[in-house]
GROMACS .gro file of C-alpha atoms in nm:
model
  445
    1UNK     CA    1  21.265  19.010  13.731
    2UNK     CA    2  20.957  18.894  13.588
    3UNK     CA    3  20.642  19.047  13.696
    4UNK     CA    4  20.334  18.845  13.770
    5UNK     CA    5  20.073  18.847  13.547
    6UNK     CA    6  19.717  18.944  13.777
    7UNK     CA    7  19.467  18.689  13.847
    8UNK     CA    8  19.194  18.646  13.594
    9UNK     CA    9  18.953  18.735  13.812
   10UNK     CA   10  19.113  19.072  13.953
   11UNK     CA   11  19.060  19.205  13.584
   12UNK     CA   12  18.691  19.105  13.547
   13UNK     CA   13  18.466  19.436  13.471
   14UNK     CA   14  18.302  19.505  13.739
   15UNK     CA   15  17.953  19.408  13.625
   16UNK     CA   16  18.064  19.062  13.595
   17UNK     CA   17  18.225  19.037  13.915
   18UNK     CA   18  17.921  19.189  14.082
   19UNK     CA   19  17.703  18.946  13.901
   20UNK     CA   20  17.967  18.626  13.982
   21UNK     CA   21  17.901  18.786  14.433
   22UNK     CA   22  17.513  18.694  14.358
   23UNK     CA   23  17.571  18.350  14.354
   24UNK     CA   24  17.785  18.278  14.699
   25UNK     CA   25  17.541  18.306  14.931
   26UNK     CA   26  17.489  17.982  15.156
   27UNK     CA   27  17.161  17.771  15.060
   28UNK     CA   28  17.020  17.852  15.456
   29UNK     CA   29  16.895  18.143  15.554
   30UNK     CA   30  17.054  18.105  15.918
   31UNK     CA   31  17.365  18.116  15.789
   32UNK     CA   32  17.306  18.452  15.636
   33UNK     CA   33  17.272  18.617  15.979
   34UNK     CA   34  17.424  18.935  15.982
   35UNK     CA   35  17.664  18.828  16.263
   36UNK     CA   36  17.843  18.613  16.005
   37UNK     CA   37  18.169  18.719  15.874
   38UNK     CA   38  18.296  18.414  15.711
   39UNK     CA   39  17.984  18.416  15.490
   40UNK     CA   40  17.870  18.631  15.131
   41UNK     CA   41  17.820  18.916  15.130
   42UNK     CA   42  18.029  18.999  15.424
   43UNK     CA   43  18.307  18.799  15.384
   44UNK     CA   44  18.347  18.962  15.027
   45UNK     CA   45  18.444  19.283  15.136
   46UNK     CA   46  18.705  19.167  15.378
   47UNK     CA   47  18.888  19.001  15.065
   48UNK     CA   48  19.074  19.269  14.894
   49UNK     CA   49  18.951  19.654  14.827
   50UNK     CA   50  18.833  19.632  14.498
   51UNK     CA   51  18.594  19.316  14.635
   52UNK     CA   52  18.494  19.540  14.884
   53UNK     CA   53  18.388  19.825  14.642
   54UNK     CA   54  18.207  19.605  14.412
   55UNK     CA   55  18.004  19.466  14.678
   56UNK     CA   56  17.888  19.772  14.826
   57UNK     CA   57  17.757  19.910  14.506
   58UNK     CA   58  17.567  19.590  14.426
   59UNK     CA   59  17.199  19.626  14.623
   60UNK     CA   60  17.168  19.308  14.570
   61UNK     CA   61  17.383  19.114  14.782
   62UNK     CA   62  17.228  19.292  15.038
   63UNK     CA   63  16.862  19.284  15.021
   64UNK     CA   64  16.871  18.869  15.180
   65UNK     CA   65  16.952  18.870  15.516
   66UNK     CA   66  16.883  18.712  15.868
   67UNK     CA   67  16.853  18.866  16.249
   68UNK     CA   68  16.835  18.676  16.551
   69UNK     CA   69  16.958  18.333  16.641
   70UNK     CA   70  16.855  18.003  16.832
   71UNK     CA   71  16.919  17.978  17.075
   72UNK     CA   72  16.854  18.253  17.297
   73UNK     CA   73  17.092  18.596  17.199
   74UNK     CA   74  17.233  18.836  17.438
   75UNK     CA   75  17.190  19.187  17.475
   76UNK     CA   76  17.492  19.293  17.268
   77UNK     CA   77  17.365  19.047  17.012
   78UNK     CA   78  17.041  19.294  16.932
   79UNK     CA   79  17.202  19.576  16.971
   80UNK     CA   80  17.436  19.431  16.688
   81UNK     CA   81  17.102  19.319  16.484
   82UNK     CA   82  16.990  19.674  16.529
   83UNK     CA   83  17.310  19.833  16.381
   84UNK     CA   84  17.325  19.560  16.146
   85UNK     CA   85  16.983  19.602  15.994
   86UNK     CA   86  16.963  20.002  15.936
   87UNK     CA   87  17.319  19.924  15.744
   88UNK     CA   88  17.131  19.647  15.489
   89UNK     CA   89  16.837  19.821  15.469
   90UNK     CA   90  17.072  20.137  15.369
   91UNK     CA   91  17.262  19.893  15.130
   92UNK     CA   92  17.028  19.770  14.956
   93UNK     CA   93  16.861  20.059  14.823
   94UNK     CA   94  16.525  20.014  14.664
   95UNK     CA   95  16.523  19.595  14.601
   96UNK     CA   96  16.282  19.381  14.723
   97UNK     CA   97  16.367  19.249  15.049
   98UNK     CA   98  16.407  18.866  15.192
   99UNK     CA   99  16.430  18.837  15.571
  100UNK     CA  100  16.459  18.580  15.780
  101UNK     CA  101  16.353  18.690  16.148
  102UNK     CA  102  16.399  18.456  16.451
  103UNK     CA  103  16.387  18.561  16.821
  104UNK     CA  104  16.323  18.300  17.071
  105UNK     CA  105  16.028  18.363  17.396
  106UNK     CA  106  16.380  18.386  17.607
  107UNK     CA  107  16.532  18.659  17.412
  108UNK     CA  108  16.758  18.914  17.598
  109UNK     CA  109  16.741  19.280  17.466
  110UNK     CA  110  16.395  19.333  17.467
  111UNK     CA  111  16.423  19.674  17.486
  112UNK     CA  112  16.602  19.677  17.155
  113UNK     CA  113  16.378  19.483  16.969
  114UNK     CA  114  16.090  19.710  16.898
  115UNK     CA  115  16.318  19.935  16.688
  116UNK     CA  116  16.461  19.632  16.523
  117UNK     CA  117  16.115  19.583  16.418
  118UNK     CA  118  16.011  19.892  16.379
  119UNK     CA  119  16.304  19.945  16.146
  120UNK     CA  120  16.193  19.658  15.903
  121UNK     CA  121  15.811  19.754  15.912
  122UNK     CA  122  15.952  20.130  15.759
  123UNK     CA  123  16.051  19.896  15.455
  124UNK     CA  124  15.731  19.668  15.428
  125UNK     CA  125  15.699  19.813  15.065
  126UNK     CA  126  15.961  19.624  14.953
  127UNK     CA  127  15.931  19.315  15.134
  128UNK     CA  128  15.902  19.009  14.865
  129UNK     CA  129  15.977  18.734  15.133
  130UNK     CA  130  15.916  18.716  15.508
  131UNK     CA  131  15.968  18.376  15.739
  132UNK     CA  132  15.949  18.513  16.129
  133UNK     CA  133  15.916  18.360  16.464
  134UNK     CA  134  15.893  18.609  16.676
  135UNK     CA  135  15.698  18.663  17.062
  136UNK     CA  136  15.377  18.752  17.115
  137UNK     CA  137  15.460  19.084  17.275
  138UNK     CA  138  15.574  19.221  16.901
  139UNK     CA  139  15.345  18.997  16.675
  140UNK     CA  140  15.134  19.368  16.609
  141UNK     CA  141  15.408  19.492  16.527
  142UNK     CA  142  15.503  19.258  16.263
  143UNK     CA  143  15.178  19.229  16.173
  144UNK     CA  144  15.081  19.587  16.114
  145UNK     CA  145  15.165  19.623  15.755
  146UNK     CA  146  14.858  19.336  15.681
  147UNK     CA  147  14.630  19.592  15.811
  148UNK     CA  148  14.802  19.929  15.656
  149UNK     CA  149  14.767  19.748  15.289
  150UNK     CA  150  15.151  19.877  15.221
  151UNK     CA  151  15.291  19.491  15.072
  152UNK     CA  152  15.298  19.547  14.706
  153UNK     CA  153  15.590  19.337  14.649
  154UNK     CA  154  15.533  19.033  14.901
  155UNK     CA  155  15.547  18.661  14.706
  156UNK     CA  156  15.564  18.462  15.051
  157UNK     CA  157  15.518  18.543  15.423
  158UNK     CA  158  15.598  18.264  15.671
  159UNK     CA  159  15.537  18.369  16.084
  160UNK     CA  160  15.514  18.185  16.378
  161UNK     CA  161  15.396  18.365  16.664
  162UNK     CA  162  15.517  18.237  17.013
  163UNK     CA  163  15.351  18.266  17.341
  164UNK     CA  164  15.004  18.287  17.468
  165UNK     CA  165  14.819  18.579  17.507
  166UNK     CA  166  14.570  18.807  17.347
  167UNK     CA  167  14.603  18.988  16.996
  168UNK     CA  168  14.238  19.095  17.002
  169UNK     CA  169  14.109  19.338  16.758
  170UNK     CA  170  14.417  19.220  16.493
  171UNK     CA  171  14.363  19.096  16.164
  172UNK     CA  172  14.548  19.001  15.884
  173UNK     CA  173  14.396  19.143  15.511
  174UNK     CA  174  14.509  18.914  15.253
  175UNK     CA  175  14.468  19.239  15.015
  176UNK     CA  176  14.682  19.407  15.146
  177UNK     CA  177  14.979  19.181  14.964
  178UNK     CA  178  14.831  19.141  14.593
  179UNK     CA  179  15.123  18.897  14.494
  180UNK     CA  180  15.119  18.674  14.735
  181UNK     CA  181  15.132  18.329  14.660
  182UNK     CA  182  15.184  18.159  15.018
  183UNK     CA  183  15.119  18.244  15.309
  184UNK     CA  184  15.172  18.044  15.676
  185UNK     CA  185  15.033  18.134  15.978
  186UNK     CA  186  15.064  17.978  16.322
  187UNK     CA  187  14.985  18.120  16.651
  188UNK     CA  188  14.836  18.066  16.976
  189UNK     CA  189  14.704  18.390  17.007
  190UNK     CA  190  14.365  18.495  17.092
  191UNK     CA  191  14.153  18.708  16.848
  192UNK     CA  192  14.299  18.685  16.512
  193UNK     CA  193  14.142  18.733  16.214
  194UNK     CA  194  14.224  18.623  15.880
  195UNK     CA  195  14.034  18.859  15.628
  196UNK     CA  196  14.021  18.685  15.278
  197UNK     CA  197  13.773  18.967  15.121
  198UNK     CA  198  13.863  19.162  14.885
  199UNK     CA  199  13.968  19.116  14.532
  200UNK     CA  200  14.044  18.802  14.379
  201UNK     CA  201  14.391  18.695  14.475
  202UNK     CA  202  14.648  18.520  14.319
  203UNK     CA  203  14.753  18.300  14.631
  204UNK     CA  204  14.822  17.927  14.586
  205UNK     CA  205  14.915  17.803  14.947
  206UNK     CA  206  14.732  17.880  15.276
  207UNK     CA  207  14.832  17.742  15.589
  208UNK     CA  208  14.685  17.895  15.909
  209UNK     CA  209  14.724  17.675  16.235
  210UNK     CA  210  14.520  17.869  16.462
  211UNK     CA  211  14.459  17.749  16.875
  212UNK     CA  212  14.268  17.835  17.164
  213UNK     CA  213  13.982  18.048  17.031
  214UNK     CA  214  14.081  18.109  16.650
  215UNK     CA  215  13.852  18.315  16.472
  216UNK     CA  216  13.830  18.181  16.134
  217UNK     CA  217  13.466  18.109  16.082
  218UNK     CA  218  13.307  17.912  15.789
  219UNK     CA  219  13.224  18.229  15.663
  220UNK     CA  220  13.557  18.306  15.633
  221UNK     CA  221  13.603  17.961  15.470
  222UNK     CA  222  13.372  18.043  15.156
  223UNK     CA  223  13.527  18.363  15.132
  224UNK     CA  224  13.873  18.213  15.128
  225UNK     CA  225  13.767  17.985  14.804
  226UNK     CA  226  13.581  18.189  14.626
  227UNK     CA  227  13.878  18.450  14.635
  228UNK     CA  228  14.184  18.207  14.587
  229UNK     CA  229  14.116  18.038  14.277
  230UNK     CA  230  14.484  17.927  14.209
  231UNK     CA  231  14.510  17.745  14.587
  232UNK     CA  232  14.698  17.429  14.507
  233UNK     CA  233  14.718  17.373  14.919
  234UNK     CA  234  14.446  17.459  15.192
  235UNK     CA  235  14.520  17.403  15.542
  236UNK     CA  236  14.289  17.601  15.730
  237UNK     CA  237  14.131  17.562  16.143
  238UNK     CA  238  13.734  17.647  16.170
  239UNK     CA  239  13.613  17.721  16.529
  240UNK     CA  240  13.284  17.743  16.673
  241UNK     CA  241  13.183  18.114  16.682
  242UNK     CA  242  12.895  18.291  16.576
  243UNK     CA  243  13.008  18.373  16.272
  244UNK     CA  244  12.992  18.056  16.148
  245UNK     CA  245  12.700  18.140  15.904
  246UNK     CA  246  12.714  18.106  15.564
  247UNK     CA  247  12.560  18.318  15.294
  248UNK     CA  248  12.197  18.219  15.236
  249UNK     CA  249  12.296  18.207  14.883
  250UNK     CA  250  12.588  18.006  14.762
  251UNK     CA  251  12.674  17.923  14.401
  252UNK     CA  252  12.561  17.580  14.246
  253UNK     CA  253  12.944  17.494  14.233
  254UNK     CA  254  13.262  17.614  14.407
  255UNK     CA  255  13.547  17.483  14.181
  256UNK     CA  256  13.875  17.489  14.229
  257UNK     CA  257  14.056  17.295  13.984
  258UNK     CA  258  14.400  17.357  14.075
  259UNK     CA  259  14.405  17.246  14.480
  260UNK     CA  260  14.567  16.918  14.541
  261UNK     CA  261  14.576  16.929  14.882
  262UNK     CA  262  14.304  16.988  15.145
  263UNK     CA  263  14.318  16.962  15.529
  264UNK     CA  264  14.004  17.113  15.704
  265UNK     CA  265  13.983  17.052  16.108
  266UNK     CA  266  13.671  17.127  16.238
  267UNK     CA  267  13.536  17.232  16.566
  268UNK     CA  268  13.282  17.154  16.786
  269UNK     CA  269  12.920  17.282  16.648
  270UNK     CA  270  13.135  17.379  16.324
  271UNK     CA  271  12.950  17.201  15.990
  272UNK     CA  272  13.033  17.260  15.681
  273UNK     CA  273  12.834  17.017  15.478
  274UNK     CA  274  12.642  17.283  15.240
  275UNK     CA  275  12.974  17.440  15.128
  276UNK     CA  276  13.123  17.082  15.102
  277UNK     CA  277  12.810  16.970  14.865
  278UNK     CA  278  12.899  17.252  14.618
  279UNK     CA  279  13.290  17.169  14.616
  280UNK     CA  280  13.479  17.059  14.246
  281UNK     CA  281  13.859  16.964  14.320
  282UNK     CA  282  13.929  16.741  13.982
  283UNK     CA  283  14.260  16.771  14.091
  284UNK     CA  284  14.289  16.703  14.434
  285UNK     CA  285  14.528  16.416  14.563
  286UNK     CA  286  14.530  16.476  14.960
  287UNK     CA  287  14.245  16.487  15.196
  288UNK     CA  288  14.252  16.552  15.567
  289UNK     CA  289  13.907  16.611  15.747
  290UNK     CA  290  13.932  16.626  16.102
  291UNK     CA  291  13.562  16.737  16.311
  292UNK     CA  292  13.482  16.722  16.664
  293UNK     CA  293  13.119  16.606  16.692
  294UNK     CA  294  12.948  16.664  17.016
  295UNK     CA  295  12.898  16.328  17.147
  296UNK     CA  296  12.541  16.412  17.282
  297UNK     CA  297  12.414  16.528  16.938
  298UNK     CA  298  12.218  16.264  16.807
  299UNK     CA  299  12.159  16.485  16.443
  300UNK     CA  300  12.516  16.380  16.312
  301UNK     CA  301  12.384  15.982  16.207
  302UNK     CA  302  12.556  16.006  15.865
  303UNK     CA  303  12.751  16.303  15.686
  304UNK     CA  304  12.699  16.222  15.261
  305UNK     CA  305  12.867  16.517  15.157
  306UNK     CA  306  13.185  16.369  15.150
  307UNK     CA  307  13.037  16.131  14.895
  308UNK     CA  308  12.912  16.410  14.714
  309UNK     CA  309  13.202  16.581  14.659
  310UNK     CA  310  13.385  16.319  14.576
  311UNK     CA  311  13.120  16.117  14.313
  312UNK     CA  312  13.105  16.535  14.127
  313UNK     CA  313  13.478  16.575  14.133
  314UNK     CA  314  13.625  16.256  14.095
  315UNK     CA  315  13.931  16.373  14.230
  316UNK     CA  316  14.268  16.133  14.146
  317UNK     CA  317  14.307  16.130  14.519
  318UNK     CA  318  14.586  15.928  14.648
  319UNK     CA  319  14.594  16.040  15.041
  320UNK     CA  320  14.229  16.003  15.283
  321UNK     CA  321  14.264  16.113  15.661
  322UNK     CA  322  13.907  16.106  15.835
  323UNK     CA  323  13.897  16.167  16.224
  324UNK     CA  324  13.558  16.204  16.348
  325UNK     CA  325  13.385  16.222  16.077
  326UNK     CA  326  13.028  16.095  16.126
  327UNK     CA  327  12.971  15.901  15.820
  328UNK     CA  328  12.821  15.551  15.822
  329UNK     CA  329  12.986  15.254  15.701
  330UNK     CA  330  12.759  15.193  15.355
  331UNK     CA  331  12.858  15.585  15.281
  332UNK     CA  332  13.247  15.540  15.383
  333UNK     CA  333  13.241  15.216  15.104
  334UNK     CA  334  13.067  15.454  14.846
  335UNK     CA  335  13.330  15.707  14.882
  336UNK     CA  336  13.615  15.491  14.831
  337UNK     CA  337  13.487  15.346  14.521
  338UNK     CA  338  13.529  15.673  14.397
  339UNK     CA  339  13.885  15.672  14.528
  340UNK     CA  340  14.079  15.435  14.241
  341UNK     CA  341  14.395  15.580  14.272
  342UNK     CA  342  14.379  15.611  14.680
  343UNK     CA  343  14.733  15.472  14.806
  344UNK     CA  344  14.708  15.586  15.185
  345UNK     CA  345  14.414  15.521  15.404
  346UNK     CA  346  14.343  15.632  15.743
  347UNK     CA  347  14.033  15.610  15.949
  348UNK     CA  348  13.996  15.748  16.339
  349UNK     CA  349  13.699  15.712  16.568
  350UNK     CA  350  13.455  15.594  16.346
  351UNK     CA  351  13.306  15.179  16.303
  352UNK     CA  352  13.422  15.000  15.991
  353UNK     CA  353  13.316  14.567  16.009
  354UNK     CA  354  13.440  14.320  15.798
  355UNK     CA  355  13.194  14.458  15.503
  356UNK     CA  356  13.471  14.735  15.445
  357UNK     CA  357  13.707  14.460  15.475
  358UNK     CA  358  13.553  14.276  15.198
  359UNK     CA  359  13.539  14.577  14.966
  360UNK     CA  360  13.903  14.602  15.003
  361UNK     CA  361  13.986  14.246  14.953
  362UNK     CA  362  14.083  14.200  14.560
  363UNK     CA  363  13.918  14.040  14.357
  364UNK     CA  364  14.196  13.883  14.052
  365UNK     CA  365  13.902  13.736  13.846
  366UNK     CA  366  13.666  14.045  13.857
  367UNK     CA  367  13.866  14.382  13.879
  368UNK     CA  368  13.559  14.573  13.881
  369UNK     CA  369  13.478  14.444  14.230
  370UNK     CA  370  13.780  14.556  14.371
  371UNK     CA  371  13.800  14.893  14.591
  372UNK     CA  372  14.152  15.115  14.567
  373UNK     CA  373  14.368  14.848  14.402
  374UNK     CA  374  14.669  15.098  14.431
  375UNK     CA  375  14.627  15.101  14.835
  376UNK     CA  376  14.991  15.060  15.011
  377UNK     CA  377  14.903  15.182  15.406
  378UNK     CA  378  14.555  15.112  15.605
  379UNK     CA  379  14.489  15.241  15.932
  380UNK     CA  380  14.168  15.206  16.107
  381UNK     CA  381  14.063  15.331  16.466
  382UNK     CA  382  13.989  15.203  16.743
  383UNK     CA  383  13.644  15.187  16.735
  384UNK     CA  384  13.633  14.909  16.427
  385UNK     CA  385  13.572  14.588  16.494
  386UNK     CA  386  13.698  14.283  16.214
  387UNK     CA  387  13.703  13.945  16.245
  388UNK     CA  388  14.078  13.745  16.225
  389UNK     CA  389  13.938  13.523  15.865
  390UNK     CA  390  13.868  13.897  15.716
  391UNK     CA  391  14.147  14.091  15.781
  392UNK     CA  392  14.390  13.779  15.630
  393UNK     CA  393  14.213  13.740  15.329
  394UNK     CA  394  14.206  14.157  15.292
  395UNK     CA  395  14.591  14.175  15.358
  396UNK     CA  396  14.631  13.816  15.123
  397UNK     CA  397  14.468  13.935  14.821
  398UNK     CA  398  14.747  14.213  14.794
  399UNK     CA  399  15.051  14.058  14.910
  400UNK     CA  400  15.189  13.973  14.566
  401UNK     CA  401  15.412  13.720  14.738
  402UNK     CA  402  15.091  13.534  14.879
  403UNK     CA  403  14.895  13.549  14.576
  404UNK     CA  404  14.942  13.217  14.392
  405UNK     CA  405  15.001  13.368  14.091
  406UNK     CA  406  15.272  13.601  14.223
  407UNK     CA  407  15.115  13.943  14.138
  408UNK     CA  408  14.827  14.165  14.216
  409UNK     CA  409  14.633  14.360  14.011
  410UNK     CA  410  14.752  14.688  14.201
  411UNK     CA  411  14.997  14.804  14.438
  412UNK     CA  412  15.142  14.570  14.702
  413UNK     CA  413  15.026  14.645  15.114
  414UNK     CA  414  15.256  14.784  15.324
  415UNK     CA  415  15.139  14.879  15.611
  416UNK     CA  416  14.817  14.814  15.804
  417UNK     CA  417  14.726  14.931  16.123
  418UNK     CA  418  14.400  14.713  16.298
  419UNK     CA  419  14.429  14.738  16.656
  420UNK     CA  420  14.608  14.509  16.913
  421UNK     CA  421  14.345  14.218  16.940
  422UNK     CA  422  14.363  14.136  16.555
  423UNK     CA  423  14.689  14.187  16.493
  424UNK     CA  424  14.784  13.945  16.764
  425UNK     CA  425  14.564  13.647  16.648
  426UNK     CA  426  14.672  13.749  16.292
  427UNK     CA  427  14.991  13.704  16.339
  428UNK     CA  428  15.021  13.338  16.393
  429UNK     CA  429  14.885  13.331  16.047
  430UNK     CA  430  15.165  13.086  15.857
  431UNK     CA  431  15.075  13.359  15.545
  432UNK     CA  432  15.105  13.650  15.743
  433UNK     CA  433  15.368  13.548  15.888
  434UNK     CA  434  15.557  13.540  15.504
  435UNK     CA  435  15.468  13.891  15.435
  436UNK     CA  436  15.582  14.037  15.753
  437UNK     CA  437  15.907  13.872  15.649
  438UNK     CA  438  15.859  13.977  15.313
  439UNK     CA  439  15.841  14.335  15.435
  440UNK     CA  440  15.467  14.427  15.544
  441UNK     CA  441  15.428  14.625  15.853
  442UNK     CA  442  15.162  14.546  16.091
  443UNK     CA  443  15.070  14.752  16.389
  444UNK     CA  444  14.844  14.768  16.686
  445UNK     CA  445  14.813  15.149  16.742
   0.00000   0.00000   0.00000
């Protein structure tokens, strides 16, 4: 009788085979809970014994790894998590460490979870990525390791904190993870601090969506970009607090050349305008400034420093979100003629008149008239007030179909958003009337 000749694949050195494991883990990192058996690098060893052998003595199949589970997980669950975790973290020896961490505010087996925690903190030395959502009750604990400066290896830490409550006295020391290139923060806790001192760092992302009493200051705000010269994306919450002073010193000019995207939302009594003024971002293509102007202070007439940065950086900006901003109209047109590549548009609680209009409306016989010829979406707020004959001729001029000679000199309009009384009388508008059935999207709120 002939004998069968073995599978390729059972004579593959083991090197190779090792190296072939590392690339059959699933794409998402919920489906690498350690619960799963009928995923890598479990389902491996449950193959043959020679599988099995080869995947225990490869760390790294087992240094990538998820606990917890939406949506809410039993007792037995965590205990499981709590066996399953000292066994990785045995596993994997020495390499850098990817978890994914998710225990919902309804968890069972809260007993069990501080030493789940606990467990993983002992390892913070080799953490390299970290994307938690974890209670309130053991944010400190996760926490702890920003404090203790022991993150050497960490490229990207991701938490979401769940709950209200208070986390007083915590903060988070950006130093304390020298490789770190993003990090996301978002939390309803009380009393956190995000500490940005230190050395410079090497961070390019910074995301921190703090509410009810954050304590991120516009001190804090300096520090964070005179520190993090590589930030490509800034979205950061300032509240009111005394420590909103700046330095009585600050440098002619704060550049960052490499930020493309910017979202600052600003509290009440929170102003910024000094450490705006001294801003270069040559390559920044998103805006979003959001501040909350008390309505009984009469100082905030007209905020240039938007104009400022924008006529020293000359940014190719292609995305403007204002909301609240106290700017007049003459200093809103200035800044978007500084804004030729500007595709997306949106304006909140603050008076634009048919003299913006006209500014927007192209011009085919003199280009240099025209405003943001590559404009696709417009939304203005409520407080804006246009007349019916300017708003048609705005949306006319680029609607290529409604140009008589059948192009524009930019992009074409897609969507405008003007309030309910305009859009109603413009619609009746035989013209109009084509583009919306040519495509263009018109909205009353």
């Amino acid at each position: 009788m002939a004998i069968q000749a073995p599978a390729k694949i059972q004579i593959l050195a083991p090197e190779i085979l090792s190296e072939i494991f590392q690339y059959c883990f699933p794409e998402d990192d919920y489906r690498r809970s350690t619960r799963r058996l009928d995923h890598a690098p479990l389902l491996l060893g449950r193959v043959c014994s020679r599988w099995r052998t080869v995947s225990l003595s490869t760390p790294d199949l087992w240094c990538n790894f998820s606990i917890g589970q939406y949506p809410p997980v039993f007792v037995a669950d965590c205990r499981k998590d709590l066996d399953a975790t000292r066994v990785l973290i045995a596993r994997s020896a020495s390499r850098p460490l990817s978890i994914f961490i998710q225990y919902d505010r309804n968890y069972s087996g809260r007993d069990l979870l501080p030493e789940i925690f606990d467990m993983i903190v002992s390892q913070s030395w080799r953490w390299k990525e970290i994307d938690m959502t974890v209670p309130i009750d053991f944010a400190n604990i996760l926490l702890a390791p920003f404090h203790a400066g022991t993150l050497p290896q960490l490229v990207n830490f991701d938490s979401v904190i769940l709950g209200e409550g208070s986390a007083s006295g915590h903060s988070i020391h950006l130093s304390s993870a020298p490789r770190l290139q993003r990090f996301h923060h978002d939390t309803y806790a009380e009393g956190v601090h995000i500490d940005f001192g230190g050395p410079i760092h090497v961070i390019r992302s910074v995301d921190v969506i703090l509410f009810d009493n954050p304590r991120v200051s516009l001190s804090d705000l300096f520090t964070c970009l005179t520190h993090c010269p590589l930030l490509t994306k800034l979205d950061i919450t300032i509240a009111e607090s005394s420590r909103n002073s700046l330095p009585r010193e600050l440098p002619p000019t704060i550049q960052l050349s490499h930020l493309r995207e910017l979202s600052l939302w600003l509290f009440v009594g929170v102003d910024p305008c000094h450490l705006f003024d001294r801003l270069f971002l040559s390559a920044l293509i998103s805006l979003d400034l959001q501040m909350h102007v008390d309505d009984d202070d009469d100082t905030y007439t007209d905020w240039p420093h938007l104009k400022s940065m924008l006529s020293n950086s000359r940014p190719p900006l292609q995305t403007l979100l204002l909301h609240c901003v106290p700017i007049s109209e003459a200093t809103l047109i200035e800044c978007l003629s500084y804004t030729p590549c500007l595709i997306s548009f949106t304006i909140g609680e603050m008076k634009c008149t048919d003299t913006t209009l006209e500014r927007l409306t192209m011009d085919n016989t003199d280009t240099s008239r025209s405003f943001c010829p590559c404009l696709e979406e417009v939304e203005f707020g409520s407080e804006s007030s246009f007349s019916e004959l300017a708003m048609i001729a705005m949306i006319l001029s680029r609607r290529s179909s409604a140009n008589p000679t059948g192009t524009t000199t930019g992009n074409s309009l897609q969507f405008v958003n003007c309030g309910p009384s305009v859009t109603r009388s413009i619609r009746s508008n035989p013209d109009i009337a084509k583009c919306l059935e040519a495509g263009l999207k018109l909205n009353p709120y």
